[in-house]
Amino acid sequence: QLQLQESGPGLVKPSETLSLTCTVSGGSISSSSYYWGWIRQPPGKGLEWIGNIFYSATTYYSPSLKSRVTLSIDTSKNQFSLTLTSVTAADTAVYYCARRLYSSAQFDFWGQGTLVTVSS
Amino acid sequence: QSVLTQPPSVSAAPGQKVTISCTGSNSNVGKNNASWYQHLPGTAPKLLIYDNNQRPSGIPDRFSGSRSGTSATLGIIGLQAGDEADYYCGTWDTSLRAGVFGGGTKVTVL
């Protein structure tokens, strides 16, 4: 069974950089059948798509976050990562990593999510 | 402001039916397949419907999906207490080159 697990600091100071990693087990991140994505949910708000990355490192980013977001992938470790720079309190959210089919738009497997709080 | 529009809440008695609409445009729901997710607090979102009307293995047939034009709809029949959750639609927006979600709909079982 495929599993995804987010990891990273739970507290980040304003203006600093948020970095999270998603470790995939039970399947290969190098498959050409899937994208790997990040989605977040601020407290009391809905889901917000952050970006997708393919095993070849092709990326797609949310237009509203594009200037601050970078996704990367490490096929040797079966991991992909999110970096968000210049964070503010508005970036406080539960961050999820998920798998998306290459040929369709649905996210079929999700991590449990990790809460990241931006505060001094 | 979400690209996809959902009603904030719907409610019905146990055993009854609810429908949730997801209204988009020709660059998202009208062009690409929609999916639906059930989200319970403190858990990962669960895929309920993909490709507008397909259920993943293990999802009961009480859940159904459809699409007409630029709107998608999720239906839940035989409502149960365990169905109380937030429900989100999602798809790809070809013009934005971005994933998009609806704002979410809270289902309450009266």
CSV table of C-alpha atoms in Angstrom, one decimal:
chain,number,residue,atom,x,y,z
A,1,GLN,CA,0.0,0.0,0.0
A,2,LEU,CA,1.4,3.4,-1.0
A,3,GLN,CA,2.1,5.7,1.9
A,4,LEU,CA,3.2,9.3,2.0
A,5,GLN,CA,4.7,11.0,5.1
A,6,GLU,CA,5.4,14.7,5.5
A,7,SER,CA,8.3,15.9,7.7
A,8,GLY,CA,9.8,19.2,8.7
A,9,PRO,CA,9.8,21.9,11.3
A,10,GLY,CA,6.4,22.7,12.9
A,11,LEU,CA,7.4,26.3,13.7
A,12,VAL,CA,9.0,28.8,11.3
A,13,LYS,CA,9.7,32.5,12.0
A,14,PRO,CA,8.3,35.2,9.8
A,15,SER,CA,10.4,36.1,6.8
A,16,GLU,CA,12.2,32.8,7.0
A,17,THR,CA,12.0,29.8,4.8
A,18,LEU,CA,9.6,26.8,5.2
A,19,SER,CA,11.0,23.5,4.1
A,20,LEU,CA,9.1,20.2,4.1
A,21,THR,CA,9.8,16.8,2.7
A,22,CYS,CA,7.5,14.0,1.7
A,23,THR,CA,8.8,10.5,1.9
A,24,VAL,CA,7.0,7.9,-0.3
A,25,SER,CA,6.9,4.2,0.6
A,26,GLY,CA,5.2,1.3,-1.0
A,27,GLY,CA,5.8,2.7,-4.6
A,28,SER,CA,8.3,4.4,-6.8
A,29,ILE,CA,8.4,8.1,-7.1
A,30,SER,CA,10.1,7.6,-10.5
A,31,SER,CA,7.0,6.3,-12.2
A,32,SER,CA,5.9,8.2,-15.3
A,33,SER,CA,2.3,7.6,-14.4
A,34,TYR,CA,2.1,10.2,-11.5
A,35,TYR,CA,2.7,13.7,-10.5
A,36,TRP,CA,3.5,14.5,-6.8
A,37,GLY,CA,1.9,17.5,-5.2
A,38,TRP,CA,1.6,19.7,-2.2
A,39,ILE,CA,-1.7,21.1,-0.9
A,40,ARG,CA,-2.3,23.2,2.2
A,41,GLN,CA,-5.2,24.1,4.4
A,42,PRO,CA,-5.0,27.3,6.6
A,43,PRO,CA,-6.9,27.1,9.8
A,44,GLY,CA,-10.6,27.5,9.2
A,45,LYS,CA,-10.2,27.7,5.4
A,46,GLY,CA,-10.4,25.3,2.5
A,47,LEU,CA,-7.8,23.4,0.5
A,48,GLU,CA,-5.3,25.3,-1.5
A,49,TRP,CA,-3.2,23.7,-4.2
A,50,ILE,CA,0.5,24.7,-4.0
A,51,GLY,CA,2.2,22.8,-6.9
A,52,ASN,CA,3.0,19.5,-8.6
A,53,ILE,CA,6.3,17.9,-9.7
A,54,PHE,CA,7.0,15.1,-12.1
A,55,TYR,CA,9.9,12.6,-11.7
A,56,SER,CA,11.7,14.4,-14.4
A,57,ALA,CA,11.6,17.6,-12.2
A,58,THR,CA,9.0,19.3,-14.4
A,59,THR,CA,7.0,21.6,-12.1
A,60,TYR,CA,3.7,23.5,-12.0
A,61,TYR,CA,3.1,26.1,-9.3
A,62,SER,CA,0.1,28.1,-8.0
A,63,PRO,CA,0.2,31.5,-9.6
A,64,SER,CA,-0.3,33.2,-6.2
A,65,LEU,CA,2.7,31.4,-4.7
A,66,LYS,CA,4.9,31.0,-7.7
A,67,SER,CA,7.4,33.7,-6.7
A,68,ARG,CA,8.1,32.0,-3.4
A,69,VAL,CA,7.7,28.3,-4.0
A,70,THR,CA,10.2,25.7,-5.2
A,71,LEU,CA,9.5,22.0,-5.5
A,72,SER,CA,12.3,19.4,-5.9
A,73,ILE,CA,12.5,15.7,-6.2
A,74,ASP,CA,15.1,13.1,-5.1
A,75,THR,CA,14.4,9.8,-6.8
A,76,SER,CA,17.3,8.1,-5.1
A,77,LYS,CA,15.6,8.7,-1.7
A,78,ASN,CA,12.0,8.4,-3.0
A,79,GLN,CA,11.3,11.9,-1.6
A,80,PHE,CA,10.1,15.2,-2.9
A,81,SER,CA,10.3,18.5,-1.2
A,82,LEU,CA,8.6,21.9,-0.8
A,83,THR,CA,10.4,25.2,-0.1
A,84,LEU,CA,8.5,28.4,0.6
A,85,THR,CA,10.4,31.6,1.2
A,86,SER,CA,9.6,34.8,3.0
A,87,VAL,CA,6.8,33.3,5.0
A,88,THR,CA,4.2,35.2,6.9
A,89,ALA,CA,1.4,34.3,9.3
A,90,ALA,CA,-0.8,33.7,6.3
A,91,ASP,CA,1.3,30.7,5.5
A,92,THR,CA,0.3,29.0,8.7
A,93,ALA,CA,-1.5,25.8,7.6
A,94,VAL,CA,-1.6,22.0,7.5
A,95,TYR,CA,0.5,21.0,4.6
A,96,TYR,CA,-0.3,17.8,2.7
A,97,CYS,CA,1.7,15.9,0.2
A,98,ALA,CA,-0.2,13.7,-2.3
A,99,ARG,CA,0.0,11.7,-5.5
A,100,ARG,CA,-1.8,12.7,-8.7
A,101,LEU,CA,-2.3,10.7,-11.8
A,102,TYR,CA,-0.4,12.0,-14.8
A,103,SER,CA,-3.4,11.6,-17.1
A,104,SER,CA,-6.0,13.0,-14.8
A,105,ALA,CA,-6.5,15.6,-12.1
A,106,GLN,CA,-7.3,13.6,-9.0
A,107,PHE,CA,-5.1,13.2,-5.9
A,108,ASP,CA,-5.6,9.5,-5.0
A,109,PHE,CA,-3.2,9.1,-2.1
A,110,TRP,CA,-2.5,11.7,0.6
A,111,GLY,CA,-0.1,12.1,3.5
A,112,GLN,CA,-1.6,12.7,7.0
A,113,GLY,CA,-0.5,16.3,6.9
A,114,THR,CA,1.8,18.4,9.1
A,115,LEU,CA,0.9,21.7,10.8
A,116,VAL,CA,3.4,24.5,10.2
A,117,THR,CA,2.9,27.6,12.3
A,118,VAL,CA,4.6,30.9,11.3
A,119,SER,CA,5.3,32.8,14.4
A,120,SER,CA,8.1,34.6,16.2
B,1,GLN,CA,-12.1,33.5,-3.5
B,2,SER,CA,-11.9,30.0,-4.9
B,3,VAL,CA,-11.9,29.4,-8.6
B,4,LEU,CA,-14.5,26.7,-8.1
B,5,THR,CA,-17.7,27.7,-6.3
B,6,GLN,CA,-19.4,25.4,-3.8
B,7,PRO,CA,-22.2,26.1,-1.3
B,8,PRO,CA,-20.8,26.6,2.2
B,9,SER,CA,-23.1,24.1,3.8
B,10,VAL,CA,-25.8,21.6,3.2
B,11,SER,CA,-27.8,19.5,5.6
B,12,ALA,CA,-30.4,16.7,5.8
B,13,ALA,CA,-31.8,14.1,8.1
B,14,PRO,CA,-30.3,10.6,8.3
B,15,GLY,CA,-31.3,8.5,5.4
B,16,GLN,CA,-32.0,11.4,3.2
B,17,LYS,CA,-30.1,12.8,0.2
B,18,VAL,CA,-27.9,15.8,-0.3
B,19,THR,CA,-26.3,17.2,-3.4
B,20,ILE,CA,-23.3,19.5,-3.6
B,21,SER,CA,-22.6,21.7,-6.6
B,22,CYS,CA,-19.3,22.8,-7.9
B,23,THR,CA,-19.4,25.6,-10.5
B,24,GLY,CA,-16.4,26.5,-12.6
B,25,SER,CA,-15.7,27.6,-16.1
B,26,ASN,CA,-14.7,26.4,-19.5
B,27,SER,CA,-11.0,26.3,-18.5
B,28,ASN,CA,-11.5,23.9,-15.5
B,29,VAL,CA,-14.7,21.9,-14.9
B,30,GLY,CA,-15.9,22.4,-18.4
B,31,LYS,CA,-12.6,21.1,-19.9
B,32,ASN,CA,-11.1,18.7,-17.4
B,33,ASN,CA,-12.5,15.9,-15.2
B,34,ALA,CA,-13.6,16.8,-11.7
B,35,SER,CA,-12.9,14.9,-8.5
B,36,TRP,CA,-14.4,15.0,-5.1
B,37,TYR,CA,-12.8,14.6,-1.6
B,38,GLN,CA,-14.2,14.0,1.8
B,39,HIS,CA,-12.3,15.7,4.6
B,40,LEU,CA,-12.8,14.8,8.3
B,41,PRO,CA,-11.0,17.0,10.8
B,42,GLY,CA,-7.5,15.8,11.6
B,43,THR,CA,-7.3,13.3,8.8
B,44,ALA,CA,-6.1,13.3,5.2
B,45,PRO,CA,-8.7,14.1,2.5
B,46,LYS,CA,-10.1,11.0,0.9
B,47,LEU,CA,-10.8,10.7,-2.8
B,48,LEU,CA,-14.5,9.9,-3.3
B,49,ILE,CA,-15.1,10.5,-7.0
B,50,TYR,CA,-12.7,10.9,-9.9
B,51,ASP,CA,-13.2,11.5,-13.6
B,52,ASN,CA,-16.6,13.2,-12.8
B,53,ASN,CA,-18.4,10.0,-11.9
B,54,GLN,CA,-16.0,7.2,-11.0
B,55,ARG,CA,-15.7,5.7,-7.5
B,56,PRO,CA,-12.3,4.4,-6.3
B,57,SER,CA,-12.4,0.9,-4.8
B,58,GLY,CA,-13.9,0.9,-1.4
B,59,ILE,CA,-16.1,3.9,-1.8
B,60,PRO,CA,-19.8,2.9,-1.3
B,61,ASP,CA,-22.3,3.5,-4.1
B,62,ARG,CA,-24.2,5.9,-1.9
B,63,PHE,CA,-21.7,8.5,-3.3
B,64,SER,CA,-22.2,9.5,-6.9
B,65,GLY,CA,-20.8,12.2,-9.2
B,66,SER,CA,-21.9,13.9,-12.4
B,67,ARG,CA,-20.9,16.8,-14.6
B,68,SER,CA,-22.9,19.0,-16.9
B,69,GLY,CA,-21.2,21.8,-18.8
B,70,THR,CA,-19.1,23.8,-16.3
B,71,SER,CA,-20.7,22.3,-13.2
B,72,ALA,CA,-20.0,19.1,-11.3
B,73,THR,CA,-22.3,17.6,-8.7
B,74,LEU,CA,-21.7,15.2,-5.8
B,75,GLY,CA,-24.6,13.3,-4.5
B,76,ILE,CA,-24.9,11.4,-1.2
B,77,ILE,CA,-27.9,9.2,-0.6
B,78,GLY,CA,-28.9,7.3,2.6
B,79,LEU,CA,-27.1,9.9,4.6
B,80,GLN,CA,-25.3,8.6,7.7
B,81,ALA,CA,-23.8,10.3,10.8
B,82,GLY,CA,-20.4,9.3,9.6
B,83,ASP,CA,-20.9,11.4,6.4
B,84,GLU,CA,-20.6,14.6,8.4
B,85,ALA,CA,-17.5,16.2,6.9
B,86,ASP,CA,-16.2,18.8,4.6
B,87,TYR,CA,-16.4,18.0,0.9
B,88,TYR,CA,-14.2,19.6,-1.8
B,89,CYS,CA,-14.3,19.5,-5.5
B,90,GLY,CA,-11.1,19.8,-7.5
B,91,THR,CA,-9.7,19.8,-11.0
B,92,TRP,CA,-7.0,21.3,-13.3
B,93,ASP,CA,-7.4,24.7,-14.8
B,94,THR,CA,-5.9,24.7,-18.3
B,95,SER,CA,-5.8,28.5,-18.5
B,96,LEU,CA,-4.1,29.0,-15.2
B,97,ARG,CA,-2.0,25.9,-15.6
B,98,ALA,CA,-2.8,25.2,-12.0
B,99,GLY,CA,-4.7,22.8,-9.8
B,100,VAL,CA,-7.9,24.3,-8.3
B,101,PHE,CA,-10.2,23.4,-5.5
B,102,GLY,CA,-13.7,24.6,-4.4
B,103,GLY,CA,-14.1,26.4,-1.1
B,104,GLY,CA,-15.6,23.3,0.5
B,105,THR,CA,-19.0,22.4,1.7
B,106,LYS,CA,-19.8,21.3,5.2
B,107,VAL,CA,-22.4,18.5,5.3
B,108,THR,CA,-24.4,18.3,8.5
B,109,VAL,CA,-26.6,15.3,9.4
B,110,LEU,CA,-29.5,16.7,11.3
